[in-house]
Short mmCIF file of C-alpha atoms in Angstrom, two decimals:
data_model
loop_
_atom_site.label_atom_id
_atom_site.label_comp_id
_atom_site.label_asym_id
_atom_site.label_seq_id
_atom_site.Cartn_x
_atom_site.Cartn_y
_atom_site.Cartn_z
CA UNK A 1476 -44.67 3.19 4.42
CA UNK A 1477 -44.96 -0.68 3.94
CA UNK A 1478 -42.97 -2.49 5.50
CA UNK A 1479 -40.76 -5.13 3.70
CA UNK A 1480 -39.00 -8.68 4.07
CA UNK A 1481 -35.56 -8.46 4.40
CA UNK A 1482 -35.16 -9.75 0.51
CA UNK A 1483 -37.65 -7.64 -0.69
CA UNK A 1484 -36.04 -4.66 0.69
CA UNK A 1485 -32.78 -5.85 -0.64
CA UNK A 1486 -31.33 -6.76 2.72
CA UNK A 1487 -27.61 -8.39 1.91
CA UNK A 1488 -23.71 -8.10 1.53
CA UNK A 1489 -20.91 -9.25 -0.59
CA UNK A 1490 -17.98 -9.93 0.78
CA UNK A 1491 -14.18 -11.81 -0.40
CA UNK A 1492 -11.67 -12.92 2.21
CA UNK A 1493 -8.27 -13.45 1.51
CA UNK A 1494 -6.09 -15.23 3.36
CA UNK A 1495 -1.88 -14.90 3.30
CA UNK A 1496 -1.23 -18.40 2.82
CA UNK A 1497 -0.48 -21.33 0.44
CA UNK A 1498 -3.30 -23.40 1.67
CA UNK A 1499 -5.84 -20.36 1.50
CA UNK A 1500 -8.08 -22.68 -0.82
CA UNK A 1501 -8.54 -25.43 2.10
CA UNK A 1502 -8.88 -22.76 4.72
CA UNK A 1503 -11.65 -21.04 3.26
CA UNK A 1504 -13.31 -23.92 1.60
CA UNK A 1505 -13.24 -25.61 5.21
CA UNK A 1506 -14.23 -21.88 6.97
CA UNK A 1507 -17.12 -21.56 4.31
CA UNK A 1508 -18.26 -25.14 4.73
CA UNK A 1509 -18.14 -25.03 8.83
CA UNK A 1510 -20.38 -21.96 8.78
CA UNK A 1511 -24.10 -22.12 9.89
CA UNK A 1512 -25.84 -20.52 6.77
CA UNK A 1513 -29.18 -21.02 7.34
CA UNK A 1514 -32.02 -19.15 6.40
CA UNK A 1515 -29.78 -17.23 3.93
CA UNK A 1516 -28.98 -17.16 -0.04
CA UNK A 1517 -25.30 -17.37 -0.48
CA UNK A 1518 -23.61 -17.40 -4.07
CA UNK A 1519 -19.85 -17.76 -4.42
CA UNK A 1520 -18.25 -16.78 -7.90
CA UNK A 1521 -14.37 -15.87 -8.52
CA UNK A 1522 -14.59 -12.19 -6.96
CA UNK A 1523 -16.51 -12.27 -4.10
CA UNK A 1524 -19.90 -14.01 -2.00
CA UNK A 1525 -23.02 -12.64 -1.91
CA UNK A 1526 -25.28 -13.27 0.95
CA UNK A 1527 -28.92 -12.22 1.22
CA UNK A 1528 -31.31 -12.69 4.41
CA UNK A 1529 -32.01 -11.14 7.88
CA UNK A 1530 -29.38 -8.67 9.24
CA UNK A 1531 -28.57 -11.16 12.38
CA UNK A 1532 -27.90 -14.08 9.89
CA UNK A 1533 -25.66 -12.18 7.50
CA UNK A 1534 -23.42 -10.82 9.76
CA UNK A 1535 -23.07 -14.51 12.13
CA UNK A 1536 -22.57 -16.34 8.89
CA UNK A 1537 -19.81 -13.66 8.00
CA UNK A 1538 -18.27 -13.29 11.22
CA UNK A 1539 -18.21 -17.25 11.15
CA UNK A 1540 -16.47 -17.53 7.92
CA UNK A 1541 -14.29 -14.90 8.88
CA UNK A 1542 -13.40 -16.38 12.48
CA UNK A 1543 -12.79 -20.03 10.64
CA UNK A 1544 -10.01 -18.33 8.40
CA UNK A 1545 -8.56 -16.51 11.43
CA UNK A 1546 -8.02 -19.23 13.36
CA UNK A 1547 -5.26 -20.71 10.92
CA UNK A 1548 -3.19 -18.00 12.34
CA UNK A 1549 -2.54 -16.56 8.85
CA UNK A 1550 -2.54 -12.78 7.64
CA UNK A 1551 -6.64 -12.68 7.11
CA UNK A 1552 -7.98 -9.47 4.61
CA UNK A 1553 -11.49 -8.89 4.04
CA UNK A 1554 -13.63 -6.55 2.05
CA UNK A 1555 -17.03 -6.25 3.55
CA UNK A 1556 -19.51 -4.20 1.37
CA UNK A 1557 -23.43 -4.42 3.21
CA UNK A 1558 -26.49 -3.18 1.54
CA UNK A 1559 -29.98 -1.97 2.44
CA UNK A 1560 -32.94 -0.22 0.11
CA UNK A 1561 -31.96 -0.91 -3.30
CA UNK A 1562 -32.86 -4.63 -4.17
CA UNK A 1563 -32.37 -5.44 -7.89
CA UNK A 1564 -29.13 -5.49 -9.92
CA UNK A 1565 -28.29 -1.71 -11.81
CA UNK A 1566 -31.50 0.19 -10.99
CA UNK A 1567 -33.24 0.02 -7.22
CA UNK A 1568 -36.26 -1.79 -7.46
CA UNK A 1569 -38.22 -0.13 -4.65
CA UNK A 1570 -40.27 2.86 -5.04
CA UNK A 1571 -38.19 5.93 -3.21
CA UNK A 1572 -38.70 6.33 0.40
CA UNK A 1573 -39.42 3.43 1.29
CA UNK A 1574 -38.26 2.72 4.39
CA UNK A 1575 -37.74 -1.27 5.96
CA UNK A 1576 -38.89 -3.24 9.39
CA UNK A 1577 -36.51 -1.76 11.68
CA UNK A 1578 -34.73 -4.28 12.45
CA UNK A 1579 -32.83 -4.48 15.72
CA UNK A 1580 -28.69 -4.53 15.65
CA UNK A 1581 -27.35 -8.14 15.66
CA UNK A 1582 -26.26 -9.45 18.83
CA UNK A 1583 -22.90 -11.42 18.68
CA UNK A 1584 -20.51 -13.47 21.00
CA UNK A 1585 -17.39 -12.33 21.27
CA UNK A 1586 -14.94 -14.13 18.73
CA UNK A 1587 -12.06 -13.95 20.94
CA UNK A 1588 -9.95 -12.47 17.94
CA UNK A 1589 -8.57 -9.27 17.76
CA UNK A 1590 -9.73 -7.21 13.99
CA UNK A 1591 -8.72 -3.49 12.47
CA UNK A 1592 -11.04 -2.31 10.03
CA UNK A 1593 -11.28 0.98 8.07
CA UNK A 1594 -14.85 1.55 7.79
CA UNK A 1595 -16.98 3.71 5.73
CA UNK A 1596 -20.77 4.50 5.68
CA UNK A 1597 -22.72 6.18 2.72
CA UNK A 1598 -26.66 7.38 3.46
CA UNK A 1599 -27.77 7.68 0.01
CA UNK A 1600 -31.04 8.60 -1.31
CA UNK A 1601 -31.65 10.32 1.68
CA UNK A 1602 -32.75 13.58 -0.18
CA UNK A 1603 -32.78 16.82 -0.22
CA UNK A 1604 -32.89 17.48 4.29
CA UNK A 1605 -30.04 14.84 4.16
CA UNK A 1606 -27.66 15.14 6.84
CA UNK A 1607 -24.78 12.32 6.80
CA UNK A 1608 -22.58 13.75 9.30
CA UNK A 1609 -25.51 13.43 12.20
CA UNK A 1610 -26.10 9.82 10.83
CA UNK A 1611 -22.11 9.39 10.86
CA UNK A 1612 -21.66 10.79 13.96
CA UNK A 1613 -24.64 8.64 15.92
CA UNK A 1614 -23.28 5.58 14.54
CA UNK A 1615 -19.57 6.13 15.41
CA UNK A 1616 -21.22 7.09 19.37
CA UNK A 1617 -22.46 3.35 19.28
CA UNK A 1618 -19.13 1.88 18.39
CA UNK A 1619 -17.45 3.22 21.28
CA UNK A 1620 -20.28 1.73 23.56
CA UNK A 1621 -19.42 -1.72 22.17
CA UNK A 1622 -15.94 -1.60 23.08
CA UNK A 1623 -14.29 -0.60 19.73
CA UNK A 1624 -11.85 1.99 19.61
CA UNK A 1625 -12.72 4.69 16.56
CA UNK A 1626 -10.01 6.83 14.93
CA UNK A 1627 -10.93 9.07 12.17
CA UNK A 1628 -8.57 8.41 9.07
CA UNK A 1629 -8.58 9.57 5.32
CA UNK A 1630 -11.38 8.48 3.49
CA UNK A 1631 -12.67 5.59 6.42
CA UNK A 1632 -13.38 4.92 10.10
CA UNK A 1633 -10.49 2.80 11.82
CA UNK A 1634 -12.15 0.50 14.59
CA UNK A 1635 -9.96 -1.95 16.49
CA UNK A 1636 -11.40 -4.42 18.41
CA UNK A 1637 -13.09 -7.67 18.59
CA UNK A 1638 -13.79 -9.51 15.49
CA UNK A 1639 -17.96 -9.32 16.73
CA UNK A 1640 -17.68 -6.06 18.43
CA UNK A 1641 -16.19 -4.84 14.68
CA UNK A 1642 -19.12 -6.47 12.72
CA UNK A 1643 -21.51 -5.27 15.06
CA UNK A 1644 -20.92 -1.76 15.17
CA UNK A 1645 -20.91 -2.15 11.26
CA UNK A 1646 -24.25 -3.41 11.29
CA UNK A 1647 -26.08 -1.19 14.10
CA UNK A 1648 -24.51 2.10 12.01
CA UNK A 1649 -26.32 0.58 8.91
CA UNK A 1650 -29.54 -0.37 10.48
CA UNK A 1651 -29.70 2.90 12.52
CA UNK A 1652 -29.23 5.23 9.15
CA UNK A 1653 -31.42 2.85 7.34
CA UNK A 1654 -33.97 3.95 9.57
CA UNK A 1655 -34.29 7.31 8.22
CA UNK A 1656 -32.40 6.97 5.09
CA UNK A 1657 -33.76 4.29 2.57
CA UNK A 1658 -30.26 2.84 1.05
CA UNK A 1659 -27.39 2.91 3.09
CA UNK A 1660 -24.36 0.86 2.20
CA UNK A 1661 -21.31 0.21 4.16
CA UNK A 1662 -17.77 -0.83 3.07
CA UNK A 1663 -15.25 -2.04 5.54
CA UNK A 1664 -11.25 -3.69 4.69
CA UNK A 1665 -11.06 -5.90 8.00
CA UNK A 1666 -7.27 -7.01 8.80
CA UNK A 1667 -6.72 -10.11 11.19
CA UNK A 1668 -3.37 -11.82 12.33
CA UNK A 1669 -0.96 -8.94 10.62
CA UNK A 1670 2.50 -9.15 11.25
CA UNK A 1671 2.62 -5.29 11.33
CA UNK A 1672 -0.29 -4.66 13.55
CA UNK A 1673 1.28 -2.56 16.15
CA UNK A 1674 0.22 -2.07 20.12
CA UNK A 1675 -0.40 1.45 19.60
CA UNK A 1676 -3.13 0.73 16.69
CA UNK A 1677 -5.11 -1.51 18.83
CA UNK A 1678 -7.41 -1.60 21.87
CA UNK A 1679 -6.44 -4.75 22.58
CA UNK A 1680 -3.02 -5.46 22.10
CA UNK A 1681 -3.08 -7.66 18.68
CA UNK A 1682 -0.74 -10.26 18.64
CA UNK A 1683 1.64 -10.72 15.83
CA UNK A 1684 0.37 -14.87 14.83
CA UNK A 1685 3.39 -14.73 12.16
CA UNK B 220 -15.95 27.46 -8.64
CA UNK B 221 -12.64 27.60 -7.40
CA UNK B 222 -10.45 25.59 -8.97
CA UNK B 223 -9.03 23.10 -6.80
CA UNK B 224 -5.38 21.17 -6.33
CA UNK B 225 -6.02 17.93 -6.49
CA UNK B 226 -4.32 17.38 -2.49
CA UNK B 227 -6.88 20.27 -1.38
CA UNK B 228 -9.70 19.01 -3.47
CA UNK B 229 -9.32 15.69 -1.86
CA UNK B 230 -7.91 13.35 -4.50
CA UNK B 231 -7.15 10.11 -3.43
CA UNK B 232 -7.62 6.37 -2.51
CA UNK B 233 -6.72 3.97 -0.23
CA UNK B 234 -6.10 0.36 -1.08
CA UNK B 235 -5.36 -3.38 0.22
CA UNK B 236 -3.67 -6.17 -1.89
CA UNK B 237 -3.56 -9.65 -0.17
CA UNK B 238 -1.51 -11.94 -1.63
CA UNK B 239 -2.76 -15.90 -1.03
CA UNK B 240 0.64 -17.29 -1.19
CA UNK B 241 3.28 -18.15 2.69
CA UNK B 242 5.78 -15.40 0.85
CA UNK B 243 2.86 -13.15 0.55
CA UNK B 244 5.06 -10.58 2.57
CA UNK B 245 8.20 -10.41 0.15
CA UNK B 246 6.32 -10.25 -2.94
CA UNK B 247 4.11 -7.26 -1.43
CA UNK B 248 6.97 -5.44 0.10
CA UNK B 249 8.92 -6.17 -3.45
CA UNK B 250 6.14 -4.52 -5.51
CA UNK B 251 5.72 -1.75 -3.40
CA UNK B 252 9.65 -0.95 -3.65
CA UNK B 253 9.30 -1.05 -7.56
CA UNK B 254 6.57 0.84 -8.29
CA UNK B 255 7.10 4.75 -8.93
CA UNK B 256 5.45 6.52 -6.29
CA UNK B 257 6.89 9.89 -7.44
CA UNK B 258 4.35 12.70 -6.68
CA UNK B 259 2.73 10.53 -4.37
CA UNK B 260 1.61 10.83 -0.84
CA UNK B 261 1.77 7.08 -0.11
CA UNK B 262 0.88 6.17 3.99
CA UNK B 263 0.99 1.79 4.85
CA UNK B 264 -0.55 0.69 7.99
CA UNK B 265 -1.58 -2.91 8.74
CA UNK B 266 -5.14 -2.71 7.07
CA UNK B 267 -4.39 -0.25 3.60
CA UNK B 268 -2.49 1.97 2.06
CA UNK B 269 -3.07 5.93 1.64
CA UNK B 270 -2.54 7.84 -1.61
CA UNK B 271 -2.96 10.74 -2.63
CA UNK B 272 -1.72 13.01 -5.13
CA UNK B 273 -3.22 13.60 -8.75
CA UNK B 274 -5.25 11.07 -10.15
CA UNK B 275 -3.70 9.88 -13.37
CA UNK B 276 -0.46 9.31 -10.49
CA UNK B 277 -2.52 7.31 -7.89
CA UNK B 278 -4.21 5.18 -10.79
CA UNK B 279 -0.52 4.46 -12.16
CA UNK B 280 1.14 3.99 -8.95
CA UNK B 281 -1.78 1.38 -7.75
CA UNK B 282 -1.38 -0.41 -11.13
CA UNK B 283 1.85 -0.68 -11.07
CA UNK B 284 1.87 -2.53 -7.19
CA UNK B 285 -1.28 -4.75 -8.04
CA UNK B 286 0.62 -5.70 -11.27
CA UNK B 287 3.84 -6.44 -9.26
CA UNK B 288 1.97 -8.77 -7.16
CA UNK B 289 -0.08 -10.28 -8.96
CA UNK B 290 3.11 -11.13 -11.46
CA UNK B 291 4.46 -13.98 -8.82
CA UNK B 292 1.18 -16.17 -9.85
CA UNK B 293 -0.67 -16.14 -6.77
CA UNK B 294 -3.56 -15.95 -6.11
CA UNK B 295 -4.45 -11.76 -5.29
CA UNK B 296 -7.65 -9.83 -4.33
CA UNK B 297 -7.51 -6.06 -3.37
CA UNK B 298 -10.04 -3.64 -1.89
CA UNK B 299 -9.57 -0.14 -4.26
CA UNK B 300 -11.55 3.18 -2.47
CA UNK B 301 -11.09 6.23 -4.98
CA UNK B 302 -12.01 9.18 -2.98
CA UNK B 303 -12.33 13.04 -4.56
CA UNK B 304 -14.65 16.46 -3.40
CA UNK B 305 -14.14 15.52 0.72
CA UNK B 306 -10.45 16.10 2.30
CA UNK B 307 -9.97 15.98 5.58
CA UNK B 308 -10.76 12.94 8.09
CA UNK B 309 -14.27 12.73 9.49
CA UNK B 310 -16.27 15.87 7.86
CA UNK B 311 -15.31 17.50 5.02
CA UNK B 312 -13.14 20.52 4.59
CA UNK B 313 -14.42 22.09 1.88
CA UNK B 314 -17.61 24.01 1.22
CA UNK B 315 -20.97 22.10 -0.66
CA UNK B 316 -21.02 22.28 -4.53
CA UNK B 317 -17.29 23.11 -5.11
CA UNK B 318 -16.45 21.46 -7.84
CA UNK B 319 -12.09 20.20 -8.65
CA UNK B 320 -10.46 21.04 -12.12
CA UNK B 321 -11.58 18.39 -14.53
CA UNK B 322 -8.37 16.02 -14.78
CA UNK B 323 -8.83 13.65 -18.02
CA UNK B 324 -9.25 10.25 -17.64
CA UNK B 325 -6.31 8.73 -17.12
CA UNK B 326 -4.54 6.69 -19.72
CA UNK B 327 -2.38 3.40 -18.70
CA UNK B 328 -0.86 0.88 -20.47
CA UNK B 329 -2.04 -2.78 -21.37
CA UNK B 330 -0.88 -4.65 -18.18
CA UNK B 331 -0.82 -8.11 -19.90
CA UNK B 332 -2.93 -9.38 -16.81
CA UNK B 333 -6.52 -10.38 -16.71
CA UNK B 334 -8.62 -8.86 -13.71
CA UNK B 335 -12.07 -9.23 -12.80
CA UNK B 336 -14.09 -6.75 -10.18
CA UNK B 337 -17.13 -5.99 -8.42
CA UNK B 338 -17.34 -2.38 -8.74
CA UNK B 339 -19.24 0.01 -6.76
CA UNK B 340 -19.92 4.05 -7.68
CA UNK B 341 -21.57 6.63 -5.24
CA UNK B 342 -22.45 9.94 -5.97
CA UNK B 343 -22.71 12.13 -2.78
CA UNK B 344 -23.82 15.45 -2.44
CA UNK B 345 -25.24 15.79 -5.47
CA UNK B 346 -28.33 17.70 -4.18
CA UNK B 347 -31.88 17.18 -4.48
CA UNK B 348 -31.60 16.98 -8.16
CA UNK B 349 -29.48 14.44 -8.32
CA UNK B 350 -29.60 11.75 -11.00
CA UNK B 351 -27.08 8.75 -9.68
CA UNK B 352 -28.39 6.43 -12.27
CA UNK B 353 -27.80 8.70 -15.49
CA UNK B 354 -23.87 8.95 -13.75
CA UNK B 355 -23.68 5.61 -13.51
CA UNK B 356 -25.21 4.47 -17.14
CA UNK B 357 -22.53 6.46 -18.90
CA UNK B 358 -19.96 5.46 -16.35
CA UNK B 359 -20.71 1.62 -17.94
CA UNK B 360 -20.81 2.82 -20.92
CA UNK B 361 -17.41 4.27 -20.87
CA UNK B 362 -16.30 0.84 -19.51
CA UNK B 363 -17.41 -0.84 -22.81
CA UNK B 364 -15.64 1.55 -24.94
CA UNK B 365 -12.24 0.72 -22.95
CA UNK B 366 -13.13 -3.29 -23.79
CA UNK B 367 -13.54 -3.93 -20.50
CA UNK B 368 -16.73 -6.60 -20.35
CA UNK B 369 -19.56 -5.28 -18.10
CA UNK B 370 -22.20 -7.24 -15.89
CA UNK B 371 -24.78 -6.27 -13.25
CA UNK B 372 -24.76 -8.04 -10.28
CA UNK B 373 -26.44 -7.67 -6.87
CA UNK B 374 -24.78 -4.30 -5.29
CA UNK B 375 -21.99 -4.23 -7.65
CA UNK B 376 -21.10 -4.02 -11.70
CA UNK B 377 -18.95 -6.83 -12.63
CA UNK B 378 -15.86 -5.82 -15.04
CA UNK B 379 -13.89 -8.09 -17.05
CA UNK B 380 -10.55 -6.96 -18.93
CA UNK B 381 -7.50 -5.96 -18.47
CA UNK B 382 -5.87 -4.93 -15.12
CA UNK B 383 -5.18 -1.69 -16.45
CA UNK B 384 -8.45 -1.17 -18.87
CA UNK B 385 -10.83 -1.93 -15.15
CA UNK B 386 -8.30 0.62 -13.19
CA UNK B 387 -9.28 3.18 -16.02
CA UNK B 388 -12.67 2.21 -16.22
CA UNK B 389 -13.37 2.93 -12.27
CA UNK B 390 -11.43 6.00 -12.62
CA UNK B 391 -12.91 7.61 -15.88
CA UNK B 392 -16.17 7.35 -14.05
CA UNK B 393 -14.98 8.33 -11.21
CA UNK B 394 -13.89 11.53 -13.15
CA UNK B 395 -17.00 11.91 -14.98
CA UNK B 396 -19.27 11.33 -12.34
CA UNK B 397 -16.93 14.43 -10.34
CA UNK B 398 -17.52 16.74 -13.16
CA UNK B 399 -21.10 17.43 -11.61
CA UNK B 400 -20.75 15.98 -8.23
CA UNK B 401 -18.45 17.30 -6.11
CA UNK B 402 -18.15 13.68 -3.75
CA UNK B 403 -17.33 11.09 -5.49
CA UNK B 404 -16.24 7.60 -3.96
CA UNK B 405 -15.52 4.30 -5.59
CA UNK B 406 -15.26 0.58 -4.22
CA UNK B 407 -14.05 -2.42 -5.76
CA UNK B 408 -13.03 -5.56 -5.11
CA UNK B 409 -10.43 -6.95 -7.64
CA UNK B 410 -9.41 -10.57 -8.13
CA UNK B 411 -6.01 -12.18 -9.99
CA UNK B 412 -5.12 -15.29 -10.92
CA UNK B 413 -7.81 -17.03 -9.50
CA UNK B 414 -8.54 -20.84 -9.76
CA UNK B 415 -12.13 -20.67 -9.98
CA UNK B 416 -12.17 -18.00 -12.62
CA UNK B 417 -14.42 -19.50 -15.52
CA UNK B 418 -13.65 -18.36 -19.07
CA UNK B 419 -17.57 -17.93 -19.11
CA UNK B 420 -17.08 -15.21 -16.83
CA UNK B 421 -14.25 -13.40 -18.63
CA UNK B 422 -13.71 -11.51 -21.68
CA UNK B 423 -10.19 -12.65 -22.13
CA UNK B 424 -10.03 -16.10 -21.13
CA UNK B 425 -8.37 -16.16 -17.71
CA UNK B 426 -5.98 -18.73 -17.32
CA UNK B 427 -5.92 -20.62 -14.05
CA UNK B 428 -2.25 -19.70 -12.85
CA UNK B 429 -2.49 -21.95 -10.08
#
């Protein structure tokens, strides 16, 4: 095994935030400019940003521009999509089983704002002794030490919980498969400020900001 | 192989629209009331939506909202997960290397609205002789026969068409991928009426709507 720069190994996300409101365009521009993204590669087109560097930069820069566009108070959607193992565009790069620096799970502040997310993880190339359920289950273990509440739903993970406490259990899932499994990608919707959120959905009680 | 309903085979998806506009709410709840969900297990919390049902339905049904919303002129982005071969919430129900009756690919009409994505395919449990990349290369392939514009970007295939011409692209290959893999999931992050949509970066000239 060699062990690999976070680029090299294809280290990154993409992510789009939406945000329920007629001034959306200053709000993010301003959210996106306000964010510290040092050390990382970010490129904005019509769909979605892509962000490549260390885990622990990624997910503060996202969880920054995320926080900035929370704080308007407005109905706040996010696709989150993170990637490990596979660098290159259609066809992994990287020799199989290869497997990266083991990074250790980001350590956040807590945002002070309340997220839902449905969550899913995918181990792939993780041959033929694969087992994604004890991979699934470990990760989901960790979530509920950070504070998040987990509910199993259709198709995706429902956590509810801190904006940072969200992000982070989305990240230490991905870096602990990616230990033993060489791509692992995550996809998360994150919902912030809903009008529908209800009590019963939530740890912590999300207010309704509209 | 048993052959499969499409309910106990696991057919379905779950999806977000966010509308970028202070009525977001109205024209949301609006399309929702107009489009036919007949057939349809539909299920709205406050982060996405759950269908399922058969997939020529769901594909229809989804079209049909994305359309209504994205009809006011704003601004839209949605997060589309097609899910088939694992029912049930956290592990799957059924047993490996069952395979679901081969639905065609569905057919929808032209929408009349431009959409561009960032669209993600994973094979799962497709063994230790799995091939994701051949999947995937005929998956794009189908996209260009359905005139939808195809790009590769970092973690995702960028399509450029027709609302209705990307649904059926993600769900032809979704299909065709299913035909030898029994899980199957999709992601995609779709984008409307954006203003920073270049005509360099679509097929079909997207007009600025706002």
């Amino acid at each position: 095994m060699n062990a690999q720069s976070s680029v090299d190994y294809g280290v990154g996300a993409r992510f789009s935030v939406a945000v329920m409101a007629d001034d959306y365009a200053d709000i993010i521009l301003t959210a996106l400019a306000e964010a510290d993204s040092s050390g990382l590669e970010v490129t904005t087109d019509d769909v979605s940003t892509h962000v490549s560097g260390t885990e622990d930069r990624i997910l503060a820069y996202i969880g920054a521009v995320i926080a900035g566009c929370a704080r308007s108070g407005h109905h706040v959607s996010v696709h989150l999509l993170l990637s490990r193992g596979c660098p290159g565009e259609l066809a992994c790069e990287l020799p199989p089983d290869t497997l990266a620096q083991g990074a250790e799970p980001p350590q956040l502040p807590v945002a002070g704002i309340t997220a839902a997310a449905h969550w899913s993880l995918y181990p792939l190339q993780d041959g033929a002794e694969g087992d994604h359920m004890r991979h699934i289950y470990a990760a989901i273990e960790h979530a509920r030490e950070l504070g998040v509440e987990v509910r199993a739903e259709h198709y995706a993970t429902r956590l509810d919980g801190d904006l940072n406490a969200v992000l982070q259990t989305l990240a230490a899932a991905w870096l602990m498969v990616g230990r033993e499994v060489q791509h692992v990608v995550s996809h998360a919707t994150l919902s912030l400020n809903s009008p529908t959120a209800k009590p019963g959905n939530n740890a912590n009680n999300q207010p309704s900001a509209r």
